[in-house]
Short mmCIF file of C-alpha atoms in Angstrom, two decimals:
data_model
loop_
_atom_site.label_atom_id
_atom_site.label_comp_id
_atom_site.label_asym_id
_atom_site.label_seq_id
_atom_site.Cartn_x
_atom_site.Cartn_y
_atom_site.Cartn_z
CA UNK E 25 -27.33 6.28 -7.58
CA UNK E 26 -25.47 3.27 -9.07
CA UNK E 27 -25.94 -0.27 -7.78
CA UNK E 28 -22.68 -1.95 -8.14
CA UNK E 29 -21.00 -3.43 -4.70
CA UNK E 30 -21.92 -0.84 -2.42
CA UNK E 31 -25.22 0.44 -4.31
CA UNK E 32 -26.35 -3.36 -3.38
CA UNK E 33 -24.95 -2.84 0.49
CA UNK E 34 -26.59 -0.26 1.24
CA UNK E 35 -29.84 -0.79 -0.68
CA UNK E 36 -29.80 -3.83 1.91
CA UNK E 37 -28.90 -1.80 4.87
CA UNK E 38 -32.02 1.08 4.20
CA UNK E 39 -33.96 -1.36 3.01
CA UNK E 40 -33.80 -3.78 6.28
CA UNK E 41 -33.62 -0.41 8.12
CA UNK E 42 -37.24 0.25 7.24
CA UNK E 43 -36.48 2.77 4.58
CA UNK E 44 -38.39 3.12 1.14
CA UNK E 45 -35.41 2.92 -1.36
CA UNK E 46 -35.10 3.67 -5.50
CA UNK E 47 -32.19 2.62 -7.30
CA UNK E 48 -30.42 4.12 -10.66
CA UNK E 49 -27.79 3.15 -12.39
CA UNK E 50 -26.86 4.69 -16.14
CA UNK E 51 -25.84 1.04 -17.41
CA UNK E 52 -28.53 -1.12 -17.71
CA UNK E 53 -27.12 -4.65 -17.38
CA UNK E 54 -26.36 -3.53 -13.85
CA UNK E 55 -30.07 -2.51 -13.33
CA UNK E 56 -31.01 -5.74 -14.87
CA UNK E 57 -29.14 -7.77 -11.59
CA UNK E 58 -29.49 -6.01 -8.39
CA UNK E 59 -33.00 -6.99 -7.29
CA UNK E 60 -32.03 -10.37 -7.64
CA UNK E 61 -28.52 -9.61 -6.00
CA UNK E 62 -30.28 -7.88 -3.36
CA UNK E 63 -32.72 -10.59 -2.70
CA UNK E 64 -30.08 -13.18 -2.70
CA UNK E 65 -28.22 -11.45 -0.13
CA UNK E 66 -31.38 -11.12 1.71
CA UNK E 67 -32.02 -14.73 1.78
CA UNK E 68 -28.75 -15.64 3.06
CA UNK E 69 -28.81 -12.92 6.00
CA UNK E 70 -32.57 -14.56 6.95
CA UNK E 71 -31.24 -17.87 7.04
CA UNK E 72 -28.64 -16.93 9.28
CA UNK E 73 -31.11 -15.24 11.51
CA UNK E 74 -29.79 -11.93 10.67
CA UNK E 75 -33.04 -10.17 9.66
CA UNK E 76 -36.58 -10.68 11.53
CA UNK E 77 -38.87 -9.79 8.62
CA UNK E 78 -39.74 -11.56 5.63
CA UNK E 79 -37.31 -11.39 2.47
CA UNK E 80 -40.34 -10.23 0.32
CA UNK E 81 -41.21 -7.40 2.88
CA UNK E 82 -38.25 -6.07 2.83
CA UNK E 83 -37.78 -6.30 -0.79
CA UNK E 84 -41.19 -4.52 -1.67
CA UNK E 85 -39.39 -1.53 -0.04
CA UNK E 86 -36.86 -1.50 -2.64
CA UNK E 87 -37.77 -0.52 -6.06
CA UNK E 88 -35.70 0.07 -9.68
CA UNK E 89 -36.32 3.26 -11.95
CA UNK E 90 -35.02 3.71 -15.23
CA UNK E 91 -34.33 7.56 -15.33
CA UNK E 92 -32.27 9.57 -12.77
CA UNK E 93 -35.25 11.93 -12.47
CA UNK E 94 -37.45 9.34 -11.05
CA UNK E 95 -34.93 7.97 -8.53
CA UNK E 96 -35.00 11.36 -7.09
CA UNK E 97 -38.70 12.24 -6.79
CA UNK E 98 -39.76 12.75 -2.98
CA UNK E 99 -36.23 11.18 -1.79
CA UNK E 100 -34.78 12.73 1.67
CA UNK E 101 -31.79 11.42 1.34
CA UNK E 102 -29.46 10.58 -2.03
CA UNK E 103 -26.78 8.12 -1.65
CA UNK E 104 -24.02 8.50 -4.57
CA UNK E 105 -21.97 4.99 -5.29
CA UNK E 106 -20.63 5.56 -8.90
CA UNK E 107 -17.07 5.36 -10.18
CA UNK E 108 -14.39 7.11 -8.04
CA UNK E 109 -13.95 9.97 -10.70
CA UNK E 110 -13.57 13.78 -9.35
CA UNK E 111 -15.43 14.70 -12.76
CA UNK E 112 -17.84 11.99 -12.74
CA UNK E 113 -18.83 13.02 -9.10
CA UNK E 114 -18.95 16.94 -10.04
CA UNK E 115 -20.90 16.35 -13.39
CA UNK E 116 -23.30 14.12 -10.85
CA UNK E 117 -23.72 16.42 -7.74
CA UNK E 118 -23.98 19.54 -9.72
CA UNK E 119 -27.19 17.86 -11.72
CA UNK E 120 -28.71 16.75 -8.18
CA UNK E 121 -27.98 19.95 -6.77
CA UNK E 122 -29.88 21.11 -9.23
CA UNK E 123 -32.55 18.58 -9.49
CA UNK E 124 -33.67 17.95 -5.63
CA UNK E 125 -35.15 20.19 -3.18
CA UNK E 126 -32.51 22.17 -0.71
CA UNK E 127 -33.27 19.92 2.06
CA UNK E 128 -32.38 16.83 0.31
CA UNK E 129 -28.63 15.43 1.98
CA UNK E 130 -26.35 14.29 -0.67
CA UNK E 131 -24.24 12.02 -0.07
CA UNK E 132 -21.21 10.12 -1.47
CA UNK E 133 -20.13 6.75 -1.06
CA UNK E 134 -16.16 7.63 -2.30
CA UNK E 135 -13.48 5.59 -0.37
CA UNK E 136 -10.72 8.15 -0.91
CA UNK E 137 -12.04 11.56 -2.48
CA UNK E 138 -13.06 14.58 -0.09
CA UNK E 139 -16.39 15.74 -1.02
CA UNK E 140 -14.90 19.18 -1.66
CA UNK E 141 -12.81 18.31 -4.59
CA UNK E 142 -16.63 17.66 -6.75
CA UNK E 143 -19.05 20.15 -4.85
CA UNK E 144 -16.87 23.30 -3.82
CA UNK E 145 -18.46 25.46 -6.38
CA UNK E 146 -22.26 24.28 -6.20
CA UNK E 147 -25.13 26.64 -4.32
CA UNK E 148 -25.99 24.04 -2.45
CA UNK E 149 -22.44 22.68 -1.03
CA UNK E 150 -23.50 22.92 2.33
CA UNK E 151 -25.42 20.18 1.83
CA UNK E 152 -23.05 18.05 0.08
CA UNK E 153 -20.59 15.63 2.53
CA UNK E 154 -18.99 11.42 2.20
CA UNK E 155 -20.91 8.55 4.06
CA UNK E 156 -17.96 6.38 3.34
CA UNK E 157 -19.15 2.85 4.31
CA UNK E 158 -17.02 -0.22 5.11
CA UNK E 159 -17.59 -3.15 2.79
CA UNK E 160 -20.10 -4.95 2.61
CA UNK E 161 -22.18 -2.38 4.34
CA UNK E 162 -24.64 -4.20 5.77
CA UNK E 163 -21.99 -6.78 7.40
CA UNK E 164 -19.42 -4.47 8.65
CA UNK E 165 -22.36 -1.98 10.10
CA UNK E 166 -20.06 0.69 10.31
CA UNK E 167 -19.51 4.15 8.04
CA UNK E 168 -17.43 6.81 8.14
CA UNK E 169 -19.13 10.20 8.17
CA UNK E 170 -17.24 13.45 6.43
CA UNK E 171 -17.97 16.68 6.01
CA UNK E 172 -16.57 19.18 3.61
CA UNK E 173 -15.73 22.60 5.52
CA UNK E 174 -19.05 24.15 3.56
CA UNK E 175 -21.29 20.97 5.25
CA UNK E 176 -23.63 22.55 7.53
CA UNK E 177 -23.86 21.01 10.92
CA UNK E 178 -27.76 19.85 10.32
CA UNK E 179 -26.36 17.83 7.37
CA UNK E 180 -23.95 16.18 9.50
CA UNK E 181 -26.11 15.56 11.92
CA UNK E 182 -29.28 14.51 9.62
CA UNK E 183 -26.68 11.90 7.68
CA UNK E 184 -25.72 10.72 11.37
CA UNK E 185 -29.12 10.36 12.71
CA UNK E 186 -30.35 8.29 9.13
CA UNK E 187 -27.44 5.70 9.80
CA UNK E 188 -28.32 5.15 13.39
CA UNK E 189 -31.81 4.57 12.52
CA UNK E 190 -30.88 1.60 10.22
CA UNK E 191 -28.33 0.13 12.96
CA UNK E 192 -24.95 1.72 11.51
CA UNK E 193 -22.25 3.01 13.45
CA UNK E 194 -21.45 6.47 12.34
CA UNK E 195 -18.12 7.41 12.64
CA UNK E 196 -17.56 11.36 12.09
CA UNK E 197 -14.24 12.19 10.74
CA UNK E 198 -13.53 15.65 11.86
CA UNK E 199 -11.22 17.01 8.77
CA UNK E 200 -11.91 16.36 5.66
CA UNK E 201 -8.35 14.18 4.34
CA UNK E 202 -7.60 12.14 1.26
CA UNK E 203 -8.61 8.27 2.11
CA UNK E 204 -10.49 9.65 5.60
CA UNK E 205 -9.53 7.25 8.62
CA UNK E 206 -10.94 3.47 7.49
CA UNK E 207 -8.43 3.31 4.16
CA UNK E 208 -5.36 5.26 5.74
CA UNK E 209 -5.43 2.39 8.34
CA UNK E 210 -5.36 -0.05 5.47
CA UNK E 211 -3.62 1.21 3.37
CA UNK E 212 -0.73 1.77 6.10
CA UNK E 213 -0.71 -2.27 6.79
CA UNK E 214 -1.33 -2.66 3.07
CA UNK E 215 2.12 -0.88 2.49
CA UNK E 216 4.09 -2.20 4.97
CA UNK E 217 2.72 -5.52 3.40
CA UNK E 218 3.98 -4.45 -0.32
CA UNK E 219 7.31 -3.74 1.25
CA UNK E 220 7.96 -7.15 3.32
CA UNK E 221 6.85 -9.30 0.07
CA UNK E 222 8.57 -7.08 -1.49
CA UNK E 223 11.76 -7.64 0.14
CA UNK E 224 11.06 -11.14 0.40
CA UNK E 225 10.49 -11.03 3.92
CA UNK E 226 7.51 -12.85 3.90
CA UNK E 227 5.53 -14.47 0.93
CA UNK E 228 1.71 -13.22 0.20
CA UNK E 229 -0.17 -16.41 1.14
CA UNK E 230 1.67 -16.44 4.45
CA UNK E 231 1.16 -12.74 5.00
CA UNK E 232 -2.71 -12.80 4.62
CA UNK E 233 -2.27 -15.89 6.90
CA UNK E 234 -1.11 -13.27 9.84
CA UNK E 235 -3.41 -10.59 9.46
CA UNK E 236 -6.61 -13.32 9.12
CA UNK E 237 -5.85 -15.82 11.73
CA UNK E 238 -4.13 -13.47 13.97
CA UNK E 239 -4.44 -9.27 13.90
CA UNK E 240 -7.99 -9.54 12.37
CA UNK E 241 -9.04 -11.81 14.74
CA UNK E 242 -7.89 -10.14 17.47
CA UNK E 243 -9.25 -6.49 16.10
CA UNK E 244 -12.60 -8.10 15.67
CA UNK E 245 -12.68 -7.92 19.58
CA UNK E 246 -10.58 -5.28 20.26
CA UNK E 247 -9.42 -2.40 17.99
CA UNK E 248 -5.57 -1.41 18.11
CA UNK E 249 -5.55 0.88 20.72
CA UNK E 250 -7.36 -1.70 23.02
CA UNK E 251 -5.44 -4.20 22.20
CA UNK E 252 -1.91 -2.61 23.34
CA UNK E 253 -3.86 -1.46 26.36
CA UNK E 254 -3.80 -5.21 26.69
CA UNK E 255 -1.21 -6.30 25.23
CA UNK E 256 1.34 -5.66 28.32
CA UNK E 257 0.88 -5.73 31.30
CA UNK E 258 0.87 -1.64 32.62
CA UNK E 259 -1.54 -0.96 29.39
CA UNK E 260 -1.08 1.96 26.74
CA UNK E 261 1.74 3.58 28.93
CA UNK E 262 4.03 0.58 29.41
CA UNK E 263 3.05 -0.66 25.64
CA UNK E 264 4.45 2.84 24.14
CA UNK E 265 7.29 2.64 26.31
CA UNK E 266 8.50 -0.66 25.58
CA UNK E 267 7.76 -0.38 21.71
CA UNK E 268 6.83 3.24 20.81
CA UNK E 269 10.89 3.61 19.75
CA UNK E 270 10.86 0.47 18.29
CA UNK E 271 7.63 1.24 15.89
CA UNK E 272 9.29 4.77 15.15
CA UNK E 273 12.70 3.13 14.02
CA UNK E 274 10.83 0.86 11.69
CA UNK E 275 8.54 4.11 10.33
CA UNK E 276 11.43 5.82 9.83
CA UNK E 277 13.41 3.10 8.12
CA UNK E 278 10.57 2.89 5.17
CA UNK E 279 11.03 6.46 4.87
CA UNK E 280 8.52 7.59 1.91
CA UNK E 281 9.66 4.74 -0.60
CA UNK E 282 6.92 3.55 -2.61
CA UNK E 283 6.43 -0.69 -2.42
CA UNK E 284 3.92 -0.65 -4.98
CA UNK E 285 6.26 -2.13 -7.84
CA UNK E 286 5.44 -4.25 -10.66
CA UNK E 287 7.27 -6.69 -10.15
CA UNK E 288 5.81 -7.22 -6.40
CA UNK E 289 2.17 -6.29 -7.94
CA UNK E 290 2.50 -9.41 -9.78
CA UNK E 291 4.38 -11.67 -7.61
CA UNK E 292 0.81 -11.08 -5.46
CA UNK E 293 -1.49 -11.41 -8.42
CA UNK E 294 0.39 -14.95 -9.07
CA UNK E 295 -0.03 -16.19 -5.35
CA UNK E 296 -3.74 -14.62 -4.92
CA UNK E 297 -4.98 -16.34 -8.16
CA UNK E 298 -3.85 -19.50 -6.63
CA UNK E 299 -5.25 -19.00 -3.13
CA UNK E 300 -8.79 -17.66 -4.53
CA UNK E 301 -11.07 -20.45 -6.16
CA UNK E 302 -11.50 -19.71 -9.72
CA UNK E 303 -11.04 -16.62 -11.83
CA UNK E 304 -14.40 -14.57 -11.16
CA UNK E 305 -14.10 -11.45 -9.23
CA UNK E 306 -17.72 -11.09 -8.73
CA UNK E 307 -17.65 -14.59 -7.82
CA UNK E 308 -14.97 -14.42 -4.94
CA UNK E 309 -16.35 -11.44 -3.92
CA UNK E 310 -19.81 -13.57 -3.37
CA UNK E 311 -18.08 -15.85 -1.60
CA UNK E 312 -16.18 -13.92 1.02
CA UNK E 313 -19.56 -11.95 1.82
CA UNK E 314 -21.19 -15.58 1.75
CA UNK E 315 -18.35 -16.13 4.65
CA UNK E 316 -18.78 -12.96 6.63
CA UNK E 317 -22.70 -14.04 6.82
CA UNK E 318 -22.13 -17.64 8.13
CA UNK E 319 -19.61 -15.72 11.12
CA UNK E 320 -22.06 -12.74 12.04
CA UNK E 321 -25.02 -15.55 12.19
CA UNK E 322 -22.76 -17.14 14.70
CA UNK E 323 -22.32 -14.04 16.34
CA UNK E 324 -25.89 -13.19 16.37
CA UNK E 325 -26.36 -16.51 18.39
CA UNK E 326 -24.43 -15.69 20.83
CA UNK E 327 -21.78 -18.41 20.07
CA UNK E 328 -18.91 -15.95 19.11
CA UNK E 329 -18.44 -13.22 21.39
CA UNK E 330 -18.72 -9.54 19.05
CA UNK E 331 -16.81 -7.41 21.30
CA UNK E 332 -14.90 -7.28 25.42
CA UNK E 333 -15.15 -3.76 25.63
CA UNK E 334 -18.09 -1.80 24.60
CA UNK E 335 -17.78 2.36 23.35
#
């Protein structure tokens, strides 16, 4: 239900994963592109010898409807990616709750919104919970699992089990918070970012500079907490020793100020639309997924290693 971005993902991830998938969205023109952005995608990941079946296989798995009633019919599992709207999301899940068998998961794709703010007063809440995924889905194979306190356990579970099946890594997040784990981790570094262009610290282009040729390479081995286990020398212990005051001083400095500004919002717009090629969104967007294909085919080689410690 709704094949923008993430309707595309994850129509790539099931569909790859083996999984019969119908797609709806109310707007048309979107309909109108995403077999062809699906198969394009599709094509890229088999040339980087990402996927061992045939592009056409996979994409006779995938199929568009034109009514919301048809999308529905014999489905197991519903995966919501519309606009991030509380009453867009309620209107939605109350008509599916409604519309699809009690055994049917529902599930939302929100980045920020706890599933109990839009299903809290349905029958059939319990089945109701986020499958947040990281984006593009089926590059960064991971997604963040949240229940509402009415999700029953067998929904958590049954939403867990479907993502392992088409080679996600389910995180559960175990209460049920405004931006779940994956966005208050970026959004932290995103803030601290506002405030240090913001103060003229540092300028945007230089900034991204840091976090891509230096953290994110480093957390694409290693997340943070392995990292200052290996950071210095006497791991986690000697790491919060030496800098666990330091880090606190700094949090405490910033306080609960607010860096997002105009001013510094469009000091970053200015420098971004200079560092990214052209004006399209869409297009940019292409291109950075286009990127992230070209590095997991090295990966998948074997020529980059994907991680030094395994969970």
């Amino acid at each position: 239900m709704g094949v923008g971005t993430i309707g595309v993902g994850w129509a790539v991830v099931f569909g790859t994963g083996g999984c019969n998938v119908r797609a709806y969205d109310s707007q048309p023109a979107m309909l109108e592109r995403f077999l062809s952005a699906v198969e394009f995608r599709l094509t890229k990941l088999a040339e980087a010898g990402l996927i061992s079946e045939d592009v056409a296989t996979v994409l006779d798995r995938i199929a568009v409807v034109t009514s919301r009633e048809d999308v529905i019919r014999g489905a197991n599992h519903v995966q919501e990616s519309v606009t991030e709207s509380v009453e867009v999301k309620r209107d939605l899940f109350a008509w599916l709750d409604e519309a699809t068998p009690p055994d049917v998961t529902l599930a939302s794709s929100t980045s920020t919104i706890p599933s109990s703010r839009f299903t809290s007063g349905l029958p059939g809440r319990d089945r109701c919970l986020v499958v947040h995924p990281a984006n593009p889905p089926y590059l960064l194979r991971v997604a963040e699992v949240v229940p509402s306190e009415y999700t029953s356990d067998a929904t958590t579970d049954n939403a867990v089990e479907l993502l392992r099946s088409v080679r996600m890594s389910p995180v559960v997040v175990r209460n049920e918070i405004e931006g779940f784990v994956f966005n208050r981790l970026q959004g932290a570094l995103l803030r601290e970012a506002y405030f240090l262009v913001g103060e003229g610290v540092v300028t945007p282009r230089d900034l991204d500079t840091l976090v891509r040729d230096g953290l994110g390479r480093r957390w694409s081995i290693t997340g943070p907490f392995a990292t200052s286990e290996l950071n210095t020398r006497g791991g986690t212990a000697r790491h919060a020793e030496v800098n666990g005051s330091v880090y606190a001083r700094i949090g405490s400095a910033r306080g609960a100020g607010d860096p997002w500004i105009p001013e510094t919002i469009a000091y970053v717009m200015d420098e971004m639309n200079e560092v990214l090629p052209g004006g399209d969104w869409e297009a940019n967007v292409l291109r950075r997924e286009l990127a992230m294909i070209k590095l997991e085919g090295l990966r998948h080689q074997g020529d980059v290693p994907s991680v030094i410690v395994e969970n």
